[in-house]
């Protein structure tokens, strides 16, 4: 991937998701302003706090702005015209789409949320509240800090080991003093355990820390405190 250049002013998309006419999605970069490229779709965000609660929107919404104060790290909706926005600068944005029941979801997964099993929980809630069948779901995993760069503490290894049978597959102990975590792989495992088909899980596979020209990275530039936006919406 190292030599691929991207357009300077374009949302990054996952082709398999972009093919679906029912939805609009995008993964933002540091080069584009965090505004939805469709004036019929309104952006909403929440106060992300590294937990695993899900905001469920199952009715038309007048005031989306109020939700920016509410503490959630994931959102699901069956309402068209609402872009579920996730802000990240190393954590992973994960977008979900059910073409059968016409439901979308978005979640924010750093190591804490991943440790709480957020991806698996959101898939479960799409089933509980909207009747989504995991076997039909599509998932897009966006840019985040990669296994190349994401050094974590031993406490993270301990947390994952106590919860996940696949924990040893998502840590690398080579090449650095501290363990490195593969967040994208951990979330892929959670989606598979939730019942998604492997061929319906798509990875952008771009590291926010390595790709300074494309992304903000909290680890690389702590003083910047800037984030890129990712979103998914039903049209
Ligand atoms: Zn990297």
GROMACS .gro file of C-alpha atoms and ligand atoms in nm:
model
  236
    1UNK     CA    1   0.000   0.000   0.000
    2UNK     CA    2   0.294   0.230   0.069
    3UNK     CA    3   0.318   0.392  -0.272
    4UNK     CA    4  -0.047   0.449  -0.350
    5UNK     CA    5  -0.137   0.816  -0.375
    6UNK     CA    6  -0.493   0.929  -0.313
    7UNK     CA    7  -0.675   1.227  -0.457
    8UNK     CA    8  -0.617   1.531  -0.241
    9UNK     CA    9  -0.982   1.618  -0.189
   10UNK     CA   10  -1.183   1.299  -0.185
   11UNK     CA   11  -1.359   1.090   0.074
   12UNK     CA   12  -1.211   0.744   0.090
   13UNK     CA   13  -1.465   0.475   0.013
   14UNK     CA   14  -1.488   0.100   0.027
   15UNK     CA   15  -1.592  -0.006  -0.324
   16UNK     CA   16  -1.820  -0.287  -0.202
   17UNK     CA   17  -2.012  -0.037   0.012
   18UNK     CA   18  -2.009   0.238  -0.250
   19UNK     CA   19  -2.182  -0.004  -0.489
   20UNK     CA   20  -2.495  -0.002  -0.273
   21UNK     CA   21  -2.732   0.267  -0.397
   22UNK     CA   22  -2.924   0.281  -0.068
   23UNK     CA   23  -2.638   0.430   0.129
   24UNK     CA   24  -2.375   0.700   0.128
   25UNK     CA   25  -2.054   0.650   0.324
   26UNK     CA   26  -1.708   0.796   0.348
   27UNK     CA   27  -1.389   0.797   0.549
   28UNK     CA   28  -1.253   1.147   0.582
   29UNK     CA   29  -0.893   1.260   0.576
   30UNK     CA   30  -0.707   1.560   0.713
   31UNK     CA   31  -0.739   1.723   0.373
   32UNK     CA   32  -1.115   1.762   0.359
   33UNK     CA   33  -1.351   1.951   0.588
   34UNK     CA   34  -1.579   1.730   0.800
   35UNK     CA   35  -1.899   1.807   0.610
   36UNK     CA   36  -2.126   1.555   0.442
   37UNK     CA   37  -2.099   1.576   0.063
   38UNK     CA   38  -2.477   1.570   0.015
   39UNK     CA   39  -2.701   1.854   0.132
   40UNK     CA   40  -3.003   1.628   0.183
   41UNK     CA   41  -2.821   1.432   0.450
   42UNK     CA   42  -2.764   1.579   0.797
   43UNK     CA   43  -2.463   1.489   1.007
   44UNK     CA   44  -2.495   1.378   1.366
   45UNK     CA   45  -2.222   1.295   1.612
   46UNK     CA   46  -2.215   1.192   1.977
   47UNK     CA   47  -1.978   1.249   2.266
   48UNK     CA   48  -1.742   0.953   2.226
   49UNK     CA   49  -1.608   0.823   2.556
   50UNK     CA   50  -1.435   0.489   2.480
   51UNK     CA   51  -1.721   0.276   2.608
   52UNK     CA   52  -1.968   0.060   2.417
   53UNK     CA   53  -2.316   0.216   2.448
   54UNK     CA   54  -2.529   0.244   2.134
   55UNK     CA   55  -2.766   0.527   2.045
   56UNK     CA   56  -3.071   0.386   1.865
   57UNK     CA   57  -3.264   0.619   1.633
   58UNK     CA   58  -3.585   0.457   1.512
   59UNK     CA   59  -3.796   0.767   1.442
   60UNK     CA   60  -3.753   1.088   1.242
   61UNK     CA   61  -3.535   1.343   1.420
   62UNK     CA   62  -3.586   1.719   1.435
   63UNK     CA   63  -3.283   1.817   1.636
   64UNK     CA   64  -2.972   1.614   1.571
   65UNK     CA   65  -2.741   1.866   1.738
   66UNK     CA   66  -2.852   1.769   2.087
   67UNK     CA   67  -2.693   1.426   2.055
   68UNK     CA   68  -2.343   1.575   2.047
   69UNK     CA   69  -2.367   1.603   2.429
   70UNK     CA   70  -2.475   1.242   2.482
   71UNK     CA   71  -2.216   0.979   2.568
   72UNK     CA   72  -2.222   0.700   2.315
   73UNK     CA   73  -1.962   0.525   2.103
   74UNK     CA   74  -2.199   0.379   1.847
   75UNK     CA   75  -2.523   0.460   1.669
   76UNK     CA   76  -2.773   0.263   1.465
   77UNK     CA   77  -3.070   0.385   1.266
   78UNK     CA   78  -3.331   0.288   1.010
   79UNK     CA   79  -3.403   0.655   0.932
   80UNK     CA   80  -3.292   0.797   0.597
   81UNK     CA   81  -3.111   1.130   0.571
   82UNK     CA   82  -2.906   1.096   0.891
   83UNK     CA   83  -2.530   1.055   0.861
   84UNK     CA   84  -2.397   0.867   1.162
   85UNK     CA   85  -2.061   1.037   1.216
   86UNK     CA   86  -1.759   0.899   1.400
   87UNK     CA   87  -1.454   1.115   1.474
   88UNK     CA   88  -1.118   0.944   1.505
   89UNK     CA   89  -0.745   1.010   1.505
   90UNK     CA   90  -0.601   0.656   1.556
   91UNK     CA   91  -0.905   0.468   1.686
   92UNK     CA   92  -1.099   0.273   1.425
   93UNK     CA   93  -1.423   0.384   1.266
   94UNK     CA   94  -1.640   0.085   1.175
   95UNK     CA   95  -1.945   0.127   0.950
   96UNK     CA   96  -2.224  -0.129   0.923
   97UNK     CA   97  -2.500  -0.176   0.669
   98UNK     CA   98  -2.787  -0.420   0.648
   99UNK     CA   99  -2.927  -0.420   0.294
  100UNK     CA  100  -3.209  -0.653   0.398
  101UNK     CA  101  -3.373  -0.444   0.673
  102UNK     CA  102  -3.219  -0.114   0.553
  103UNK     CA  103  -3.037  -0.024   0.870
  104UNK     CA  104  -2.698   0.143   0.915
  105UNK     CA  105  -2.461   0.161   1.209
  106UNK     CA  106  -2.136   0.332   1.299
  107UNK     CA  107  -1.901   0.275   1.587
  108UNK     CA  108  -1.581   0.405   1.743
  109UNK     CA  109  -1.335   0.136   1.847
  110UNK     CA  110  -1.014   0.211   2.030
  111UNK     CA  111  -0.859  -0.052   2.253
  112UNK     CA  112  -1.104   0.020   2.534
  113UNK     CA  113  -1.418  -0.008   2.322
  114UNK     CA  114  -1.274  -0.311   2.144
  115UNK     CA  115  -1.197  -0.461   2.486
  116UNK     CA  116  -1.566  -0.414   2.572
  117UNK     CA  117  -1.663  -0.594   2.253
  118UNK     CA  118  -1.829  -0.294   2.094
  119UNK     CA  119  -1.845  -0.434   1.738
  120UNK     CA  120  -2.011  -0.753   1.856
  121UNK     CA  121  -2.254  -0.559   2.076
  122UNK     CA  122  -2.361  -0.326   1.796
  123UNK     CA  123  -2.433  -0.619   1.563
  124UNK     CA  124  -2.642  -0.773   1.841
  125UNK     CA  125  -2.836  -0.450   1.888
  126UNK     CA  126  -2.904  -0.420   1.514
  127UNK     CA  127  -3.066  -0.762   1.546
  128UNK     CA  128  -3.255  -0.685   1.865
  129UNK     CA  129  -3.396  -0.348   1.761
  130UNK     CA  130  -3.429  -0.381   1.384
  131UNK     CA  131  -3.429  -0.753   1.311
  132UNK     CA  132  -3.097  -0.751   1.127
  133UNK     CA  133  -2.948  -1.089   1.054
  134UNK     CA  134  -2.569  -1.085   1.094
  135UNK     CA  135  -2.526  -1.307   0.791
  136UNK     CA  136  -2.660  -1.022   0.576
  137UNK     CA  137  -2.453  -0.741   0.729
  138UNK     CA  138  -2.174  -0.556   0.550
  139UNK     CA  139  -1.896  -0.397   0.756
  140UNK     CA  140  -1.635  -0.142   0.656
  141UNK     CA  141  -1.334  -0.092   0.881
  142UNK     CA  142  -1.176   0.246   0.819
  143UNK     CA  143  -0.838   0.407   0.882
  144UNK     CA  144  -0.685   0.369   1.227
  145UNK     CA  145  -0.350   0.313   1.387
  146UNK     CA  146  -0.211  -0.009   1.239
  147UNK     CA  147  -0.043  -0.313   1.387
  148UNK     CA  148   0.278  -0.155   1.254
  149UNK     CA  149   0.256   0.129   1.507
  150UNK     CA  150   0.010   0.062   1.786
  151UNK     CA  151   0.218  -0.006   2.096
  152UNK     CA  152   0.011  -0.077   2.405
  153UNK     CA  153   0.067  -0.164   2.771
  154UNK     CA  154   0.065  -0.509   2.922
  155UNK     CA  155  -0.268  -0.422   3.082
  156UNK     CA  156  -0.427  -0.426   2.735
  157UNK     CA  157  -0.290  -0.775   2.671
  158UNK     CA  158  -0.422  -0.888   3.009
  159UNK     CA  159  -0.768  -0.745   2.934
  160UNK     CA  160  -0.791  -0.911   2.595
  161UNK     CA  161  -0.653  -1.242   2.721
  162UNK     CA  162  -0.922  -1.257   2.989
  163UNK     CA  163  -1.202  -1.196   2.735
  164UNK     CA  164  -1.117  -1.323   2.389
  165UNK     CA  165  -1.015  -1.671   2.275
  166UNK     CA  166  -0.829  -1.516   1.979
  167UNK     CA  167  -0.630  -1.266   2.185
  168UNK     CA  168  -0.289  -1.412   2.089
  169UNK     CA  169  -0.363  -1.347   1.721
  170UNK     CA  170  -0.400  -0.972   1.763
  171UNK     CA  171  -0.079  -0.894   1.949
  172UNK     CA  172   0.275  -0.890   1.817
  173UNK     CA  173   0.570  -0.903   2.051
  174UNK     CA  174   0.840  -0.864   1.789
  175UNK     CA  175   1.046  -0.556   1.705
  176UNK     CA  176   0.959  -0.341   2.004
  177UNK     CA  177   0.973  -0.354   2.380
  178UNK     CA  178   0.599  -0.309   2.414
  179UNK     CA  179   0.332  -0.532   2.259
  180UNK     CA  180   0.162  -0.406   1.944
  181UNK     CA  181  -0.210  -0.444   1.893
  182UNK     CA  182  -0.386  -0.508   1.563
  183UNK     CA  183  -0.714  -0.327   1.625
  184UNK     CA  184  -0.856  -0.398   1.280
  185UNK     CA  185  -0.799  -0.769   1.323
  186UNK     CA  186  -0.953  -0.768   1.672
  187UNK     CA  187  -1.265  -0.599   1.536
  188UNK     CA  188  -1.274  -0.841   1.244
  189UNK     CA  189  -1.274  -1.130   1.491
  190UNK     CA  190  -1.560  -0.970   1.682
  191UNK     CA  191  -1.764  -0.924   1.366
  192UNK     CA  192  -1.702  -1.285   1.267
  193UNK     CA  193  -1.804  -1.404   1.612
  194UNK     CA  194  -2.118  -1.192   1.582
  195UNK     CA  195  -2.207  -1.390   1.270
  196UNK     CA  196  -2.087  -1.178   0.977
  197UNK     CA  197  -1.948  -1.357   0.676
  198UNK     CA  198  -1.579  -1.302   0.614
  199UNK     CA  199  -1.644  -1.187   0.258
  200UNK     CA  200  -1.872  -0.912   0.388
  201UNK     CA  201  -1.604  -0.750   0.606
  202UNK     CA  202  -1.398  -0.492   0.418
  203UNK     CA  203  -1.079  -0.332   0.545
  204UNK     CA  204  -0.940  -0.003   0.422
  205UNK     CA  205  -0.604  -0.104   0.574
  206UNK     CA  206  -0.453   0.243   0.614
  207UNK     CA  207  -0.249   0.338   0.920
  208UNK     CA  208  -0.319   0.686   1.056
  209UNK     CA  209   0.024   0.700   1.219
  210UNK     CA  210   0.221   0.601   0.907
  211UNK     CA  211   0.016   0.812   0.663
  212UNK     CA  212   0.094   1.159   0.785
  213UNK     CA  213  -0.004   1.315   0.452
  214UNK     CA  214  -0.355   1.171   0.479
  215UNK     CA  215  -0.457   1.148   0.841
  216UNK     CA  216  -0.450   1.311   1.179
  217UNK     CA  217  -0.294   1.082   1.437
  218UNK     CA  218  -0.327   1.149   1.806
  219UNK     CA  219  -0.017   0.945   1.882
  220UNK     CA  220   0.195   1.120   1.622
  221UNK     CA  221   0.081   1.475   1.696
  222UNK     CA  222  -0.060   1.493   2.046
  223UNK     CA  223  -0.077   1.871   2.037
  224UNK     CA  224  -0.290   1.881   1.721
  225UNK     CA  225  -0.604   1.736   1.879
  226UNK     CA  226  -0.771   1.710   1.540
  227UNK     CA  227  -0.975   1.423   1.404
  228UNK     CA  228  -1.108   1.298   1.074
  229UNK     CA  229  -1.474   1.222   1.024
  230UNK     CA  230  -1.622   0.899   0.893
  231UNK     CA  231  -1.991   0.848   0.828
  232UNK     CA  232  -2.262   0.626   0.686
  233UNK     CA  233  -2.619   0.726   0.598
  234UNK     CA  234  -2.929   0.582   0.438
  235UNK     CA  235  -3.020   0.800   0.143
  236LIG    ZN1  236   0.168   0.237   1.099
   0.00000   0.00000   0.00000
